[in-house]
Each structure stands twice: as C-alpha cells, then as structure tokens.
CSV table of C-alpha atoms and ligand atoms in Angstrom, one decimal:
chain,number,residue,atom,x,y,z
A,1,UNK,CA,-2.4,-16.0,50.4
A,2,UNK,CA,-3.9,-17.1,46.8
A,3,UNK,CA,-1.0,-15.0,45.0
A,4,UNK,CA,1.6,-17.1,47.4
A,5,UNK,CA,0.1,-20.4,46.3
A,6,UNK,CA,-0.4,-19.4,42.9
A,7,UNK,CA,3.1,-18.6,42.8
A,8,UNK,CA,4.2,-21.9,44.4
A,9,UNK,CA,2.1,-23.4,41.7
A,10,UNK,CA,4.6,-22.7,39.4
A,11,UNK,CA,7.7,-24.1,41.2
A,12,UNK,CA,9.3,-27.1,39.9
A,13,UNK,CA,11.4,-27.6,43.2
A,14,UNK,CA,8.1,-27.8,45.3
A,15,UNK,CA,6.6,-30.1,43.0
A,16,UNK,CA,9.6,-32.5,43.3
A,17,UNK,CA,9.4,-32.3,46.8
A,18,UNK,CA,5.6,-32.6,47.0
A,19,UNK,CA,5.4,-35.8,45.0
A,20,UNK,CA,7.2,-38.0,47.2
A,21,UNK,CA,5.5,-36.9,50.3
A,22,UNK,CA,2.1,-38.9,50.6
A,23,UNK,CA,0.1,-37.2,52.8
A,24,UNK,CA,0.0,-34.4,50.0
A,25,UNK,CA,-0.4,-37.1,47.5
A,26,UNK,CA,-3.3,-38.6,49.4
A,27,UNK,CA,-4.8,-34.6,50.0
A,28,UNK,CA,-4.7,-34.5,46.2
A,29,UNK,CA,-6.7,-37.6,45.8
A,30,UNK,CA,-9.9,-35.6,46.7
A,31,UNK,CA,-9.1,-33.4,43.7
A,32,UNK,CA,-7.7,-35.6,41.6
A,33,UNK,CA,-9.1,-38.6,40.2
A,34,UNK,CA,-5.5,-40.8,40.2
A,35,UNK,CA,-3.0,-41.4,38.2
A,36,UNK,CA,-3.8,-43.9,36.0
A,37,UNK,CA,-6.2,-44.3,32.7
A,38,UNK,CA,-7.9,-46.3,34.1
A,39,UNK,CA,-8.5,-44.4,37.3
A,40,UNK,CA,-10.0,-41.8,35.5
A,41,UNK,CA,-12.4,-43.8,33.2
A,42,UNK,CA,-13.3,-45.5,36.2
A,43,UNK,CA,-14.3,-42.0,37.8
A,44,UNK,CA,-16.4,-41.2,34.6
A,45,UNK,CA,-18.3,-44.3,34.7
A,46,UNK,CA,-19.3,-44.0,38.0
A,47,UNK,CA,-20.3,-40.5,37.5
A,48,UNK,CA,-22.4,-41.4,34.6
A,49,UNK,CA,-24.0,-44.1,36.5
A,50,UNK,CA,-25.5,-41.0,38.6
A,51,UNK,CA,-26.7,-39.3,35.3
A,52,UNK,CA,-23.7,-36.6,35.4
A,53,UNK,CA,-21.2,-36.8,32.4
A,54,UNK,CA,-17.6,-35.8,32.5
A,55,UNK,CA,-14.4,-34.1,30.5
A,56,UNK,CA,-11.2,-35.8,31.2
A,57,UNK,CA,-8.1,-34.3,31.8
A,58,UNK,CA,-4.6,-36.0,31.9
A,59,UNK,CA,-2.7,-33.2,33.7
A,60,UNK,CA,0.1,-31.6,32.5
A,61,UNK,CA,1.0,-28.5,31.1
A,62,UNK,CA,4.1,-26.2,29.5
A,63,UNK,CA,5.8,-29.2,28.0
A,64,UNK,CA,9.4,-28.5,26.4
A,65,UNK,CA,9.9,-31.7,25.1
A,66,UNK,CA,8.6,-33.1,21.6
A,67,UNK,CA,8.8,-36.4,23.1
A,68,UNK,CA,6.9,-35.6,26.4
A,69,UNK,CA,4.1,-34.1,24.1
A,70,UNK,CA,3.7,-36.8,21.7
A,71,UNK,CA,3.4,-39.1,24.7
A,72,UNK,CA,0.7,-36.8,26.2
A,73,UNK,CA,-1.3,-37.3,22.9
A,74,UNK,CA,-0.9,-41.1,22.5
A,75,UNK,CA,-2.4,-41.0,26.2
A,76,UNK,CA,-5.3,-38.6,25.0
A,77,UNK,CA,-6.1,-41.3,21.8
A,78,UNK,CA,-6.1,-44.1,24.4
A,79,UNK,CA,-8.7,-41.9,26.9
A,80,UNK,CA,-10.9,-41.2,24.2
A,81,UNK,CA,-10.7,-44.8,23.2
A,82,UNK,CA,-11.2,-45.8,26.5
A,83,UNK,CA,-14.1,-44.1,27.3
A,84,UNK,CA,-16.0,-44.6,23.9
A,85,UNK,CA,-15.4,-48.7,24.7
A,86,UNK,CA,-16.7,-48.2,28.5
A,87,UNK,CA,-19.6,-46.2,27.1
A,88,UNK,CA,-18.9,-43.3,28.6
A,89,UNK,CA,-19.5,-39.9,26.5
A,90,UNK,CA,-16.4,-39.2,25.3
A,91,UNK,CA,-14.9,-35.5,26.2
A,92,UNK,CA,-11.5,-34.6,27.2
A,93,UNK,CA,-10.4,-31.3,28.4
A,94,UNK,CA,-6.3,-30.5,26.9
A,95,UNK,CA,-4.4,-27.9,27.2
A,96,UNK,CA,-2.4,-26.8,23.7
A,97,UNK,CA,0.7,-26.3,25.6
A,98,UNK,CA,0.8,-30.4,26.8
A,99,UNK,CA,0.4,-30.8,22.8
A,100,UNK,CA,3.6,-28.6,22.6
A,101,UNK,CA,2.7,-25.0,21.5
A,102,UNK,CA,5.7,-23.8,23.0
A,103,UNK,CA,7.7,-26.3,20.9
A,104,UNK,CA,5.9,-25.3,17.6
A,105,UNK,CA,2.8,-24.5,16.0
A,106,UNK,CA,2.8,-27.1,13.5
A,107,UNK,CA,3.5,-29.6,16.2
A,108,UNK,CA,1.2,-28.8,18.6
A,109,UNK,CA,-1.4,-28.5,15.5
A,110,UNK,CA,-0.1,-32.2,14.3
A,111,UNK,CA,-0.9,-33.6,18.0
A,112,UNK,CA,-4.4,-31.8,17.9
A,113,UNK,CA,-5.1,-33.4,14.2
A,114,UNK,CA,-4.6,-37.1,15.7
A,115,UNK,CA,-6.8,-36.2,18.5
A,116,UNK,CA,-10.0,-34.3,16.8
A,117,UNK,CA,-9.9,-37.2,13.8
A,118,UNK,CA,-10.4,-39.6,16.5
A,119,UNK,CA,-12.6,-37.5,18.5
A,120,UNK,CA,-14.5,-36.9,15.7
A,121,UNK,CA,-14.7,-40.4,14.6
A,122,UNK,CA,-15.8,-41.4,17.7
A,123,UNK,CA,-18.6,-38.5,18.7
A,124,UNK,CA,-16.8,-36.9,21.3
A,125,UNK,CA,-15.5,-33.4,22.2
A,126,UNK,CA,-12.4,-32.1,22.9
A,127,UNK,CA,-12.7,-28.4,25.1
A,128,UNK,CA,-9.1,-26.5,25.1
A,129,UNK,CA,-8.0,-25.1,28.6
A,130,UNK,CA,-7.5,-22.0,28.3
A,131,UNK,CA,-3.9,-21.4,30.3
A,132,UNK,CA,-2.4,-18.3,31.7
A,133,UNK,CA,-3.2,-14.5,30.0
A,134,UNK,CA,-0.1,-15.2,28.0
A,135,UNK,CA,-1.7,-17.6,25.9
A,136,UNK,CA,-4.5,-16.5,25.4
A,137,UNK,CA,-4.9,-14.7,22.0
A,138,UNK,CA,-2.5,-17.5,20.8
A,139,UNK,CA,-4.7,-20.0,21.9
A,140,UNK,CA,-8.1,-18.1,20.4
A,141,UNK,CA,-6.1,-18.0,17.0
A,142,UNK,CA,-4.9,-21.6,16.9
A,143,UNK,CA,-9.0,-22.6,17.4
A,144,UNK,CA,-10.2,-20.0,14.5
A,145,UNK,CA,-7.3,-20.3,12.1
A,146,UNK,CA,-6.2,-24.2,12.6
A,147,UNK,CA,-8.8,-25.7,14.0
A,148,UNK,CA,-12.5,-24.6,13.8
A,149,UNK,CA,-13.5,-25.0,10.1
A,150,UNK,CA,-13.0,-28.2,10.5
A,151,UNK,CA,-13.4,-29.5,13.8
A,152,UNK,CA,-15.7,-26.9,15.4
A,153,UNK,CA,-18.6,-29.0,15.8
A,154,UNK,CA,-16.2,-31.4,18.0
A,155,UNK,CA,-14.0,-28.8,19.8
A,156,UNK,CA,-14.6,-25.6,21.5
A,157,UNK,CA,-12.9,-23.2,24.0
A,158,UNK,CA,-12.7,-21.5,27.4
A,159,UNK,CA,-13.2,-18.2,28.4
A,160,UNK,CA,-12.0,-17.0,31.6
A,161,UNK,CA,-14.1,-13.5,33.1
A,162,UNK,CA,-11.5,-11.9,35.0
A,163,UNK,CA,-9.4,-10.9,31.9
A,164,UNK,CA,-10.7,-7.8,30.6
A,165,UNK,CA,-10.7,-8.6,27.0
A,166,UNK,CA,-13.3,-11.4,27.6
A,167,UNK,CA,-16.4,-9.0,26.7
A,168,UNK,CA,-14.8,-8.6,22.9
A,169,UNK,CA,-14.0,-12.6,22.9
A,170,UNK,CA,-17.3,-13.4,23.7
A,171,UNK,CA,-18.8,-11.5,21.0
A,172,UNK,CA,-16.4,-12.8,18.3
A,173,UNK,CA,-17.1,-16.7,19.3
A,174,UNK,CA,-21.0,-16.3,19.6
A,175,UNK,CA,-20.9,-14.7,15.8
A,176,UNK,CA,-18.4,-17.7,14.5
A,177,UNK,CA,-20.9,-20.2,16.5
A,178,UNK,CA,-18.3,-21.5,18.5
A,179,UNK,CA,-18.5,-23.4,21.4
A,180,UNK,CA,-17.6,-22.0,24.6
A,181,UNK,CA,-16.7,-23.1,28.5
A,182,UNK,CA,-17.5,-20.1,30.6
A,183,UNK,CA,-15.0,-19.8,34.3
A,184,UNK,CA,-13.5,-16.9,36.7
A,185,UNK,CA,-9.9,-17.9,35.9
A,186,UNK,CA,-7.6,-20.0,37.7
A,187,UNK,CA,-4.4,-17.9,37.2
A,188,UNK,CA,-2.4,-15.2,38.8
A,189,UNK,CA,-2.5,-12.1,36.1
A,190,UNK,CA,-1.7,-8.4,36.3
A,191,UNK,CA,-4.3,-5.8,36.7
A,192,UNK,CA,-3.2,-4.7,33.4
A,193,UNK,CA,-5.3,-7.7,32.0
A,194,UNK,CA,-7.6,-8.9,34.9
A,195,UNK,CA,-10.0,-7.5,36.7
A,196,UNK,CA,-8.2,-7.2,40.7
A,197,UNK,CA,-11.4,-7.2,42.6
A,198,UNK,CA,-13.6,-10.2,42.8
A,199,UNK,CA,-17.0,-8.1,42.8
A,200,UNK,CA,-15.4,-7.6,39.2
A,201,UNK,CA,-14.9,-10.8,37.8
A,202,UNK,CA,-18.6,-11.4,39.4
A,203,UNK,CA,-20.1,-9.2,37.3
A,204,UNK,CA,-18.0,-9.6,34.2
A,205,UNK,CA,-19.6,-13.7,34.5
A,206,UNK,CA,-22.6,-12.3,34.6
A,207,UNK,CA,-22.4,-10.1,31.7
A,208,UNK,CA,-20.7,-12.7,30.0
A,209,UNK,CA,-22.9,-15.5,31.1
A,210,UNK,CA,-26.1,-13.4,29.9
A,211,UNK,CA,-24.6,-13.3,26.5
A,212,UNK,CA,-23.5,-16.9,25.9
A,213,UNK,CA,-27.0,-18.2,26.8
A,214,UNK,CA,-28.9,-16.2,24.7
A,215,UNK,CA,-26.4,-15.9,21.9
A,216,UNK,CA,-23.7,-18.7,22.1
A,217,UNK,CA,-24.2,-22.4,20.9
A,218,UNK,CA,-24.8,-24.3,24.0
A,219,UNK,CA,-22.4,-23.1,26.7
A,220,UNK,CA,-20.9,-24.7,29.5
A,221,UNK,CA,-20.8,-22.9,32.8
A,222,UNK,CA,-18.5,-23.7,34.9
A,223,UNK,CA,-18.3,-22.2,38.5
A,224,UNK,CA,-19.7,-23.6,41.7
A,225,UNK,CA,-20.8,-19.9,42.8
A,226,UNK,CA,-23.8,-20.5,44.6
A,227,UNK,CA,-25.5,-16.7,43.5
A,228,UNK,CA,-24.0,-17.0,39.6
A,229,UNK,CA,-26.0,-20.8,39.5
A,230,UNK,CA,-29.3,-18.7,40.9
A,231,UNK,CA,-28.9,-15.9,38.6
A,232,UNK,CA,-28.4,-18.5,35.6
A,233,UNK,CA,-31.5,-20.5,36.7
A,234,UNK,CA,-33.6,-17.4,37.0
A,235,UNK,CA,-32.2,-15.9,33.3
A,236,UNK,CA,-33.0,-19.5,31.3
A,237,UNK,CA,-36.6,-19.6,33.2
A,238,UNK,CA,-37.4,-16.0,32.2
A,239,UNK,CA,-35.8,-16.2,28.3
A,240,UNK,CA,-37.4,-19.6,28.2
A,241,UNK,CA,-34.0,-21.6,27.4
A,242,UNK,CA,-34.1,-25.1,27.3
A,243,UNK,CA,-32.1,-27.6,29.4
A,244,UNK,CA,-30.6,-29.0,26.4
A,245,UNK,CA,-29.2,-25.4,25.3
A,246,UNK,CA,-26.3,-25.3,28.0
A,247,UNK,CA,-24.9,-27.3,30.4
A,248,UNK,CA,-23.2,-26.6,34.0
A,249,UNK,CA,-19.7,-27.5,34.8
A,250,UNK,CA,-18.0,-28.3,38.0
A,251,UNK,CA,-14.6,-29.7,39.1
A,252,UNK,CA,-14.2,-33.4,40.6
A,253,UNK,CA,-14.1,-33.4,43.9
A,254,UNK,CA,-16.2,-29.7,44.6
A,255,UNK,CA,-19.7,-29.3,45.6
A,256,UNK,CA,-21.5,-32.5,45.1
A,257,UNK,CA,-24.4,-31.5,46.7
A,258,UNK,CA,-24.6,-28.9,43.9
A,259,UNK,CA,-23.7,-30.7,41.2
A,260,UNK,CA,-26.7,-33.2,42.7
A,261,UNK,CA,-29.2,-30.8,42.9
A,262,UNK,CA,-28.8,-29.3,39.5
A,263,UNK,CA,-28.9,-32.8,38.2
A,264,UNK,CA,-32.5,-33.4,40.2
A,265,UNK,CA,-34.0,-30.4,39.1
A,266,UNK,CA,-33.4,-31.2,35.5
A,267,UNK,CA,-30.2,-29.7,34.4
A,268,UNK,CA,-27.2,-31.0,32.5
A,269,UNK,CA,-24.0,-31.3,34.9
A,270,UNK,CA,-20.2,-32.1,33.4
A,271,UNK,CA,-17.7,-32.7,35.6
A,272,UNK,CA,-14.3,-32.1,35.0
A,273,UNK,CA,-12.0,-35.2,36.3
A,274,UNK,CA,-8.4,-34.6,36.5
A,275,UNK,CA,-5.6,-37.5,36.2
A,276,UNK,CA,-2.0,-38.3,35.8
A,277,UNK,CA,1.4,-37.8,37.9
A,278,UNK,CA,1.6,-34.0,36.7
A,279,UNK,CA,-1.2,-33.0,39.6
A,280,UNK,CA,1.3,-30.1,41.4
A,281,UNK,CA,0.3,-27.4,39.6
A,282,UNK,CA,-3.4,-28.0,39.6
A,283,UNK,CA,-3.7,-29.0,43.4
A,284,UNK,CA,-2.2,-25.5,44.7
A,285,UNK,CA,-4.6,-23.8,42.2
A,286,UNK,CA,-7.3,-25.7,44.2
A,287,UNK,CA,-5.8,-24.2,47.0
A,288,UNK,CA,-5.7,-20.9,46.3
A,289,UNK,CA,-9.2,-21.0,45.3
A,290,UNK,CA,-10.3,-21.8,48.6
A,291,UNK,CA,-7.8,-21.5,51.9
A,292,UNK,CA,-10.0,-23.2,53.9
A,293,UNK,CA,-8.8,-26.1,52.4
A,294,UNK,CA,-5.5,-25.4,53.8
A,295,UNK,CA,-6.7,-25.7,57.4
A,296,UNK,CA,-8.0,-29.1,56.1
A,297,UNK,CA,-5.2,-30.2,55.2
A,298,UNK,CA,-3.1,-28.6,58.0
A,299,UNK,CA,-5.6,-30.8,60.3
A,300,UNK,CA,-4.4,-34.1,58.7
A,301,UNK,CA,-1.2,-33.3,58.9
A,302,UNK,CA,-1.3,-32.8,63.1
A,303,UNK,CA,-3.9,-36.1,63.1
A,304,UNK,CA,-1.5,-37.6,61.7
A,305,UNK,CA,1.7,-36.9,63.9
A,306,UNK,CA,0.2,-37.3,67.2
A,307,UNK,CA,0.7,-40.5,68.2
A,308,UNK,CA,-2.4,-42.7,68.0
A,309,UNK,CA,-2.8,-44.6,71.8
B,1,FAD,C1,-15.3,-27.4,34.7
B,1,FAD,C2,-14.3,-26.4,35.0
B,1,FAD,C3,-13.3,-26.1,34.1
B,1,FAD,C4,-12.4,-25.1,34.3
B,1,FAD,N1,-11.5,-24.8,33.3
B,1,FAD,C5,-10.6,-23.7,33.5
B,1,FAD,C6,-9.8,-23.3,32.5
B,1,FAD,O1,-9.7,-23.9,31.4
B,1,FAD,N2,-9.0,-22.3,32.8
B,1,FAD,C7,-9.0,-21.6,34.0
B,1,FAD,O2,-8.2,-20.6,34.1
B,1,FAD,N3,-9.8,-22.0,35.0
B,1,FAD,C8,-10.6,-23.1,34.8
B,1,FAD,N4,-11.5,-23.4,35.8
B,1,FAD,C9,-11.3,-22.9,37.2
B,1,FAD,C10,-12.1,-21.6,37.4
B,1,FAD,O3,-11.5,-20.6,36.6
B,1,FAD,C11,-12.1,-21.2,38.8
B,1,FAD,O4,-10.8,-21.0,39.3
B,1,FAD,C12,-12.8,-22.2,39.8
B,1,FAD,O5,-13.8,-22.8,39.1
B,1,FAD,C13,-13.3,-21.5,41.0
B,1,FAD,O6,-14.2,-20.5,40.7
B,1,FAD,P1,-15.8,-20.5,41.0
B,1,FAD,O7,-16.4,-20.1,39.7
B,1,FAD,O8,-16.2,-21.8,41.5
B,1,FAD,O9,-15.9,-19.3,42.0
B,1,FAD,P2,-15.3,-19.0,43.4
B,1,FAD,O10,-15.8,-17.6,43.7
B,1,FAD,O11,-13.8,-19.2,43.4
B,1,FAD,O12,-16.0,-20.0,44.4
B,1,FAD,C14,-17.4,-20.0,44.6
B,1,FAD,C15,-17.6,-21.1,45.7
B,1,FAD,O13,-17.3,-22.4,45.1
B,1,FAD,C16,-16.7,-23.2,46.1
B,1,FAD,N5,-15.4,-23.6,45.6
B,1,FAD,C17,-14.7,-23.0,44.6
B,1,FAD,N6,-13.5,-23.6,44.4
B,1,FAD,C18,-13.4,-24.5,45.4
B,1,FAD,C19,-12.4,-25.4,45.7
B,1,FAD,N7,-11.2,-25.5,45.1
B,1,FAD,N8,-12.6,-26.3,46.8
B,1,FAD,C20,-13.8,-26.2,47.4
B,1,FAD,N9,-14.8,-25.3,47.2
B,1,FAD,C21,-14.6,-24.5,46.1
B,1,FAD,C22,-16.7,-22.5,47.4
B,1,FAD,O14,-17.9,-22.8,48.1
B,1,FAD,C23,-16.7,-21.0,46.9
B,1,FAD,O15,-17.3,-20.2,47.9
B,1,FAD,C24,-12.4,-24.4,35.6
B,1,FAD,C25,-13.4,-24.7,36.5
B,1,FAD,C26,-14.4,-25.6,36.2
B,1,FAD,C27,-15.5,-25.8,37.2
C-alpha cells in the first residue's frame, strides 16, 4: 500500500486529474494550509497566537523550468516578507530542486542567494527539504560548499534516518556546527540505501537523535512517534538539556494534541505549514504515511454520494 501511493505520488497524470476533483482538494485542506500567501501566513499567525511557531512551505518540487523557479523564489521573498510584517518568526522550509537544481547549480545557488540575504536581513531561517536519496549528497554539498560559510547561522538541513548513510552525516554536520532537522523519511528508496524494516529506521532516530542533542546545535525533531517523543524527553531530563537547546517539529494538520502537550509542558513546538497549487505530491505522501487516512477519506467520499433525505 505505502509503495503504491508513494508511487502515485509521482504521477503527473493523477495529479491533473486530482486537482479538479474537490472532494480530494477539500481532503487536502486538512494537510494543507491553502493555496494562497496569504492562507499560509494566516495559518502561522494563528498558530503563534497558541505559542507554537511555524516553517512555511510553498509546495512544489522537481522544477524544469528557469521560469517556474524564479517564480517560486519571488514567492519565497514575498513569504518571508510577509511574515516578518505580520510578526510572525520568519522560517521557511524549500526544497533546492523548486530553486532549480536540476536546471543548474549556479541557478539554483542564485535563487538561494536572494532568499538567505533577505532571510538574513530579516532574522529568519531557511531549513532545506531534504528530497529523495538521489539528492541527497548533492544537496549536503550545495549547504557545505555554497552555502554554509556564509549563511549557516540562518540556514540548516534535514536528515532523513532511514537512509543508511545518515550515521556518517550526522557526524560530519555536528563537527561543522550545522544546523539540523531530524525525520524518518518520506520517500520510496531501495534497500540498497534505506533501511526496509521500520524497527530499523526506529532505532537509527534514536541513535541519531541521541547524537544531535548532545552534540548538534539545537536540532529540530521532527516525528509525531509517540515512543521517540518519550525517549527524547527522558534523554534531555537525564543529560540536563535545556528547552531552548532543541526544538520539536510536526506537520500541519497531525497530532494537535501532541503538539499541545509538548507546548504545556514547556517545550518548543514548530510546525511545518504547507501551501500552494503543487499539493499532489505531498498529500499522497501523507497518505502513505498513515492508510488509515484512506478509510477517511473513502468515508467522505460514500457520505457524500448517498443522497441526503
Ligand atoms: C516538520 C517535519 C518536516 C519534515 N521534513 C521532511 C523532509 O525534509 N524530508 C522527508 O523525507 N521527510 C520529511 N518529513 C516527513 C517525515 O520523514 C515522515 O514521513 C513523517 O513525519 C512521518 O513519520 P513520523 O516520524 O511521524 O513516524 P511514523 O512512524 O510514520 O508515525 C508515527 C505516528 O505519527 C502519526 N502520524 C504520522 N504521520 C501521520 C499522518 N500523515 N497523518 C496522521 N497521523 C500521522 C501516527 O499516529 C503514527 O502512528 C517531515 C516531517 C515533519 C514532521
């Protein structure tokens, strides 16, 4: 089931036919925050009315076009803008490949400039995505080589624990001082690279999770595994780690009661708020996640076509 949808994921046709339908569109809106700017400063603010703050994320991803990516980064100036003038903390969440990566280094690194100057002018932070296994040593170099001397302080990375290589990446951020996101991994990827089992991918957080909170520069967790939050809690009380030395991280839409108890008992919470048109990909990656919401959705869809009396 999760490697079907995974694999749907990535089908343009399904997309197009997806879109226009609107009970899909209206199933996304509990993952997604809309489509609009505004939509998703708006979800921001009210978040950070309850004391949680937020990463934005204008979805979209594998852009061909130089066109399409320049627009993706005039719409990442405007968010950070946005949210600096709504007082909001400003943090976006990009991936390189919307800045054009697959077009060209040098233009995806021109796109990235404009955005880490004005990130940087404003206070903010801007996390890369990390993407598929494909990108991900080309993604690790662009932040060391292109980006970190001079941006580090305002931009970090993500590190996904099912790939196997993660132990070795781990070690080589905490000793650069780098700033690091720490999740499962939302992609489909050969056992060659990622860890099949899920007891796996369990333990490699762990390990990894261990090591970015008592050697990293204030890592963000991000999972909304219930035994991973207790075995986090339970490490920073007995190593005497701070609140402010790490912060959790869960997606818009998923486990508000967590995210709401964390908050109570002290801890920092970021929630990561999707928006824009390009929400195919990332809704069946939801999906796969968790099938259950399948039957959810499946359940609208029959509410819907019985006639109502
Ligand atoms: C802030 C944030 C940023 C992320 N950034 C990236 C990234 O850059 N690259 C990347 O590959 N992946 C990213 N992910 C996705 C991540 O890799 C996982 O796919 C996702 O978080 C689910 O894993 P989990 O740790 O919650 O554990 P799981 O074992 O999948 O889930 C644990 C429990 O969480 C709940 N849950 C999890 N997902 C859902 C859902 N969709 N709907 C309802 N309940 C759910 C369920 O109760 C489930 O039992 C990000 C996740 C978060 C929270």
């Amino acid at each position: 089931m999760r490697q079907g949808l995974l694999w749907l994921s990535e089908r343009q046709g399904m997309f197009n036919f997806v879109r226009r339908n609107g009970l899909a569109r209206r199933f996304a809106s509990r993952f997604v925050a809309g489509e609009s700017i505004d939509e998703g400063v708006t979800a921001a603010l009210e978040l950070s009315r309850r004391g949680t703050t937020a990463s934005l994320d204008l979805l979209g991803e594998s852009v061909t076009a130089e066109g399409e990516a320049v627009k993706a980064r005039d719409q990442y100036l405007q968010m950070l803008d946005r949210m600096a003038a709504s007082s909001v903390e400003v943090n976006v969440s990009v991936k390189l490949t919307q800045m054009g990566l697959d077009i060209g280094e040098d233009l995806c690194y021109a796109n990235m400039v404009h955005i880490l100057d004005r990130a940087k002018a404003l206070r903010g932070f801007v996390r890369l995505d990390m993407e598929g296994s494909a990108y991900t040593q080309r993604t690790l170099d662009f932040f060391r080589d292109r980006l970190f001397d001079s941006y580090g302080a305002h931009c970090g990375v993500v590190i996904q624990s099912m790939l196997r290589r993660s132990e070795k990446d781990v070690e080589d951020l905490n000793a650069m001082g780098a700033r690091v996101r720490l999740c499962k991994g939302a992609y489909l990827e050969p056992p060659a690279v990622a860890f099949p089992d899920k007891g796996d991918v369990d333990r490699s957080y762990l390990r990894l999770m261990e090591r970015l909170l008592t050697a990293g520069n204030y890592p963000g967790l991000a999972t909304h595994d219930e035994t991973i939050i207790a075995r986090a809690l339970e490490l920073v009380r007995r190593e005497s780690i701070g609140p402010d030395r790490f912060e959790f991280q869960m997606l818009y839409g998923v486990r508000r009661d967590l995210q709401d108890r964390l908050r109570h008992g002290g801890h920092r919470v970021r929630v990561y708020i999707p928006f824009g048109t390009q929400w195919y990909p990332y809704l069946m990656r939801r999906l796969a996640e968790r099938p259950a919401n399948i039957a959810f959705l499946l359940g609208n869809v029959v509410r819907e076509s019985v006639p109502r009396r």
